[in-house]
């Protein structure tokens, strides 16, 4: 499971947009958004960089909290 810090999420629309961005990249991805903490956990075969880029492209700057 990968974890990301994501800026700008404030409502259920944000949760849906982030979830859809990740699932557009990997339709089998499991996405868990913690709105209060501004974090997103993702289980996917895609790389952390790919997922962070997809979330950022959706309008929510994301950075990986995963060890290199």
mmCIF file of N, CA and C in Angstrom:
data_model
loop_
_atom_site.group_PDB
_atom_site.id
_atom_site.type_symbol
_atom_site.label_atom_id
_atom_site.label_comp_id
_atom_site.label_asym_id
_atom_site.label_seq_id
_atom_site.Cartn_x
_atom_site.Cartn_y
_atom_site.Cartn_z
ATOM 1 N N UNK A 1 0.861 -1.176 0.000
ATOM 2 C CA UNK A 1 0.000 0.000 0.000
ATOM 3 C C UNK A 1 0.902 1.232 0.000
ATOM 4 N N UNK A 2 0.605 2.158 -0.888
ATOM 5 C CA UNK A 2 1.365 3.407 -0.980
ATOM 6 C C UNK A 2 0.567 4.524 -0.328
ATOM 7 N N UNK A 3 1.274 5.476 0.248
ATOM 8 C CA UNK A 3 0.598 6.607 0.889
ATOM 9 C C UNK A 3 1.105 7.909 0.283
ATOM 10 N N UNK A 4 0.178 8.870 0.146
ATOM 11 C CA UNK A 4 0.473 10.172 -0.441
ATOM 12 C C UNK A 4 -0.117 11.271 0.420
ATOM 13 N N UNK A 5 0.578 12.393 0.491
ATOM 14 C CA UNK A 5 0.020 13.604 1.079
ATOM 15 C C UNK A 5 -0.531 14.416 -0.084
ATOM 16 N N UNK A 6 -1.778 14.834 0.028
ATOM 17 C CA UNK A 6 -2.460 15.504 -1.077
ATOM 18 C C UNK A 6 -3.021 16.828 -0.582
ATOM 19 N N UNK A 7 -2.714 17.900 -1.314
ATOM 20 C CA UNK A 7 -3.169 19.242 -0.944
ATOM 21 C C UNK A 7 -4.487 19.575 -1.631
ATOM 22 N N UNK A 8 -5.298 20.386 -0.956
ATOM 23 C CA UNK A 8 -6.473 20.972 -1.583
ATOM 24 C C UNK A 8 -7.755 20.167 -1.502
ATOM 25 N N UNK A 9 -7.729 19.012 -0.854
ATOM 26 C CA UNK A 9 -8.963 18.225 -0.736
ATOM 27 C C UNK A 9 -9.791 18.768 0.424
ATOM 28 N N UNK A 10 -11.086 19.034 0.160
ATOM 29 C CA UNK A 10 -11.912 19.610 1.222
ATOM 30 C C UNK A 10 -13.335 19.059 1.284
ATOM 31 N N UNK A 11 -13.713 18.227 0.312
ATOM 32 C CA UNK A 11 -15.105 17.770 0.284
ATOM 33 C C UNK A 11 -15.220 16.425 -0.426
ATOM 34 N N UNK A 12 -16.439 15.916 -0.471
ATOM 35 C CA UNK A 12 -16.664 14.615 -1.105
ATOM 36 C C UNK A 12 -16.377 14.657 -2.609
ATOM 37 N N UNK A 13 -16.562 15.814 -3.236
ATOM 38 C CA UNK A 13 -16.216 15.940 -4.655
ATOM 39 C C UNK A 13 -14.723 15.711 -4.852
ATOM 40 N N UNK A 14 -13.909 16.247 -3.950
ATOM 41 C CA UNK A 14 -12.458 16.069 -4.026
ATOM 42 C C UNK A 14 -12.095 14.588 -3.897
ATOM 43 N N UNK A 15 -12.734 13.910 -2.964
ATOM 44 C CA UNK A 15 -12.491 12.480 -2.763
ATOM 45 C C UNK A 15 -12.808 11.715 -4.047
ATOM 46 N N UNK A 16 -13.946 12.032 -4.649
ATOM 47 C CA UNK A 16 -14.358 11.361 -5.884
ATOM 48 C C UNK A 16 -13.381 11.654 -7.021
ATOM 49 N N UNK A 17 -12.945 12.906 -7.144
ATOM 50 C CA UNK A 17 -12.024 13.283 -8.218
ATOM 51 C C UNK A 17 -10.682 12.566 -8.079
ATOM 52 N N UNK A 18 -10.168 12.494 -6.855
ATOM 53 C CA UNK A 18 -8.891 11.816 -6.617
ATOM 54 C C UNK A 18 -9.039 10.317 -6.887
ATOM 55 N N UNK A 19 -10.116 9.733 -6.404
ATOM 56 C CA UNK A 19 -10.357 8.305 -6.620
ATOM 57 C C UNK A 19 -10.460 7.995 -8.107
ATOM 58 N N UNK A 20 -11.202 8.805 -8.839
ATOM 59 C CA UNK A 20 -11.363 8.585 -10.279
ATOM 60 C C UNK A 20 -10.047 8.765 -11.027
ATOM 61 N N UNK A 21 -9.220 9.717 -10.599
ATOM 62 C CA UNK A 21 -7.930 9.937 -11.254
ATOM 63 C C UNK A 21 -7.041 8.705 -11.118
ATOM 64 N N UNK A 22 -7.016 8.131 -9.926
ATOM 65 C CA UNK A 22 -6.200 6.931 -9.700
ATOM 66 C C UNK A 22 -6.780 5.746 -10.467
ATOM 67 N N UNK A 23 -8.088 5.577 -10.425
ATOM 68 C CA UNK A 23 -8.704 4.430 -11.082
ATOM 69 C C UNK A 23 -8.706 4.554 -12.604
ATOM 70 N N UNK A 24 -8.547 5.755 -13.129
ATOM 71 C CA UNK A 24 -8.384 5.915 -14.574
ATOM 72 C C UNK A 24 -7.024 5.367 -15.004
ATOM 73 N N UNK A 25 -6.064 5.447 -14.105
ATOM 74 C CA UNK A 25 -4.717 4.938 -14.355
ATOM 75 C C UNK A 25 -4.673 3.421 -14.166
ATOM 76 N N UNK A 26 -5.372 2.926 -13.156
ATOM 77 C CA UNK A 26 -5.413 1.498 -12.829
ATOM 78 C C UNK A 26 -6.821 1.179 -12.331
ATOM 79 N N UNK A 27 -7.615 0.579 -13.183
ATOM 80 C CA UNK A 27 -9.022 0.333 -12.844
ATOM 81 C C UNK A 27 -9.194 -0.622 -11.664
ATOM 82 N N UNK A 28 -8.159 -1.366 -11.314
ATOM 83 C CA UNK A 28 -8.231 -2.301 -10.190
ATOM 84 C C UNK A 28 -7.647 -1.719 -8.907
ATOM 85 N N UNK A 29 -7.221 -0.468 -8.941
ATOM 86 C CA UNK A 29 -6.609 0.154 -7.762
ATOM 87 C C UNK A 29 -7.622 0.288 -6.634
ATOM 88 N N UNK A 30 -7.138 0.100 -5.416
ATOM 89 C CA UNK A 30 -7.944 0.350 -4.221
ATOM 90 C C UNK A 30 -7.483 1.686 -3.661
ATOM 91 N N UNK A 31 -8.423 2.587 -3.441
ATOM 92 C CA UNK A 31 -8.106 3.952 -3.013
ATOM 93 C C UNK A 31 -8.833 4.245 -1.710
ATOM 94 N N UNK A 32 -8.089 4.751 -0.728
ATOM 95 C CA UNK A 32 -8.664 5.126 0.566
ATOM 96 C C UNK A 32 -8.238 6.561 0.858
ATOM 97 N N UNK A 33 -9.192 7.481 0.862
ATOM 98 C CA UNK A 33 -8.904 8.897 1.083
ATOM 99 C C UNK A 33 -9.272 9.274 2.510
ATOM 100 N N UNK A 34 -8.313 9.888 3.216
ATOM 101 C CA UNK A 34 -8.567 10.438 4.555
ATOM 102 C C UNK A 34 -8.595 11.951 4.392
ATOM 103 N N UNK A 35 -9.797 12.486 4.237
ATOM 104 C CA UNK A 35 -9.977 13.908 3.957
ATOM 105 C C UNK A 35 -9.390 14.777 5.063
ATOM 106 N N UNK A 36 -9.642 14.427 6.315
ATOM 107 C CA UNK A 36 -9.170 15.232 7.448
ATOM 108 C C UNK A 36 -7.648 15.296 7.510
ATOM 109 N N UNK A 37 -6.992 14.197 7.182
ATOM 110 C CA UNK A 37 -5.527 14.145 7.248
ATOM 111 C C UNK A 37 -4.870 14.611 5.954
ATOM 112 N N UNK A 38 -5.650 14.750 4.891
ATOM 113 C CA UNK A 38 -5.083 15.129 3.600
ATOM 114 C C UNK A 38 -4.195 14.037 3.033
ATOM 115 N N UNK A 39 -4.586 12.790 3.288
ATOM 116 C CA UNK A 39 -3.765 11.680 2.809
ATOM 117 C C UNK A 39 -4.599 10.711 1.980
ATOM 118 N N UNK A 40 -3.894 10.011 1.108
ATOM 119 C CA UNK A 40 -4.519 9.018 0.246
ATOM 120 C C UNK A 40 -3.651 7.767 0.281
ATOM 121 N N UNK A 41 -4.294 6.628 0.511
ATOM 122 C CA UNK A 41 -3.593 5.347 0.456
ATOM 123 C C UNK A 41 -4.085 4.607 -0.776
ATOM 124 N N UNK A 42 -3.140 4.040 -1.509
ATOM 125 C CA UNK A 42 -3.481 3.381 -2.769
ATOM 126 C C UNK A 42 -2.788 2.026 -2.845
ATOM 127 N N UNK A 43 -3.553 1.031 -3.251
ATOM 128 C CA UNK A 43 -2.987 -0.274 -3.575
ATOM 129 C C UNK A 43 -3.121 -0.433 -5.081
ATOM 130 N N UNK A 44 -1.977 -0.514 -5.773
ATOM 131 C CA UNK A 44 -1.975 -0.539 -7.230
ATOM 132 C C UNK A 44 -0.678 -1.159 -7.725
ATOM 133 N N UNK A 45 -0.710 -1.625 -8.956
ATOM 134 C CA UNK A 45 0.510 -2.129 -9.597
ATOM 135 C C UNK A 45 1.308 -1.000 -10.247
ATOM 136 N N UNK A 46 0.723 0.172 -10.343
ATOM 137 C CA UNK A 46 1.422 1.322 -10.921
ATOM 138 C C UNK A 46 2.411 1.880 -9.910
ATOM 139 N N UNK A 47 3.377 2.657 -10.390
ATOM 140 C CA UNK A 47 4.388 3.212 -9.492
ATOM 141 C C UNK A 47 3.823 4.385 -8.702
ATOM 142 N N UNK A 48 4.472 4.673 -7.586
ATOM 143 C CA UNK A 48 4.074 5.821 -6.765
ATOM 144 C C UNK A 48 4.168 7.109 -7.574
ATOM 145 N N UNK A 49 5.196 7.227 -8.415
ATOM 146 C CA UNK A 49 5.341 8.429 -9.243
ATOM 147 C C UNK A 49 4.167 8.580 -10.204
ATOM 148 N N UNK A 50 3.737 7.478 -10.817
ATOM 149 C CA UNK A 50 2.595 7.521 -11.740
ATOM 150 C C UNK A 50 1.325 7.972 -11.022
ATOM 151 N N UNK A 51 1.117 7.434 -9.839
ATOM 152 C CA UNK A 51 -0.095 7.767 -9.086
ATOM 153 C C UNK A 51 -0.061 9.212 -8.617
ATOM 154 N N UNK A 52 1.082 9.656 -8.096
ATOM 155 C CA UNK A 52 1.205 11.054 -7.664
ATOM 156 C C UNK A 52 0.956 11.995 -8.839
ATOM 157 N N UNK A 53 1.476 11.649 -10.007
ATOM 158 C CA UNK A 53 1.274 12.487 -11.195
ATOM 159 C C UNK A 53 -0.207 12.539 -11.576
ATOM 160 N N UNK A 54 -0.901 11.417 -11.510
ATOM 161 C CA UNK A 54 -2.325 11.383 -11.864
ATOM 162 C C UNK A 54 -3.149 12.235 -10.905
ATOM 163 N N UNK A 55 -2.843 12.146 -9.612
ATOM 164 C CA UNK A 55 -3.570 12.946 -8.621
ATOM 165 C C UNK A 55 -3.281 14.428 -8.835
ATOM 166 N N UNK A 56 -2.016 14.754 -9.083
ATOM 167 C CA UNK A 56 -1.626 16.150 -9.314
ATOM 168 C C UNK A 56 -2.307 16.696 -10.566
ATOM 169 N N UNK A 57 -2.357 15.891 -11.631
ATOM 170 C CA UNK A 57 -3.011 16.324 -12.872
ATOM 171 C C UNK A 57 -4.504 16.565 -12.664
ATOM 172 N N UNK A 58 -5.095 15.908 -11.684
ATOM 173 C CA UNK A 58 -6.514 16.113 -11.375
ATOM 174 C C UNK A 58 -6.736 17.403 -10.596
ATOM 175 N N UNK A 59 -5.647 18.089 -10.239
ATOM 176 C CA UNK A 59 -5.771 19.379 -9.562
ATOM 177 C C UNK A 59 -5.459 19.356 -8.082
ATOM 178 N N UNK A 60 -4.894 18.254 -7.608
ATOM 179 C CA UNK A 60 -4.586 18.108 -6.183
ATOM 180 C C UNK A 60 -3.114 17.729 -6.033
ATOM 181 N N UNK A 61 -2.252 18.710 -5.782
ATOM 182 C CA UNK A 61 -0.817 18.414 -5.680
ATOM 183 C C UNK A 61 -0.557 17.285 -4.677
ATOM 184 N N UNK A 62 0.162 16.266 -5.147
ATOM 185 C CA UNK A 62 0.402 15.079 -4.324
ATOM 186 C C UNK A 62 1.885 14.771 -4.253
ATOM 187 N N UNK A 63 2.297 14.283 -3.077
ATOM 188 C CA UNK A 63 3.670 13.792 -2.939
ATOM 189 C C UNK A 63 3.624 12.456 -2.216
ATOM 190 N N UNK A 64 4.527 11.604 -2.620
ATOM 191 C CA UNK A 64 4.583 10.267 -2.051
ATOM 192 C C UNK A 64 5.212 10.291 -0.669
ATOM 193 N N UNK A 65 4.647 9.524 0.248
ATOM 194 C CA UNK A 65 5.216 9.333 1.584
ATOM 195 C C UNK A 65 5.895 7.976 1.681
ATOM 196 N N UNK A 66 6.209 7.385 0.541
ATOM 197 C CA UNK A 66 6.773 6.043 0.524
ATOM 198 C C UNK A 66 8.290 6.100 0.474
ATOM 199 N N UNK A 67 8.954 5.183 1.155
ATOM 200 C CA UNK A 67 10.416 5.156 1.083
ATOM 201 C C UNK A 67 10.871 4.840 -0.332
ATOM 202 N N UNK A 68 11.992 5.403 -0.697
ATOM 203 C CA UNK A 68 12.514 5.201 -2.061
ATOM 204 C C UNK A 68 12.986 3.784 -2.278
#
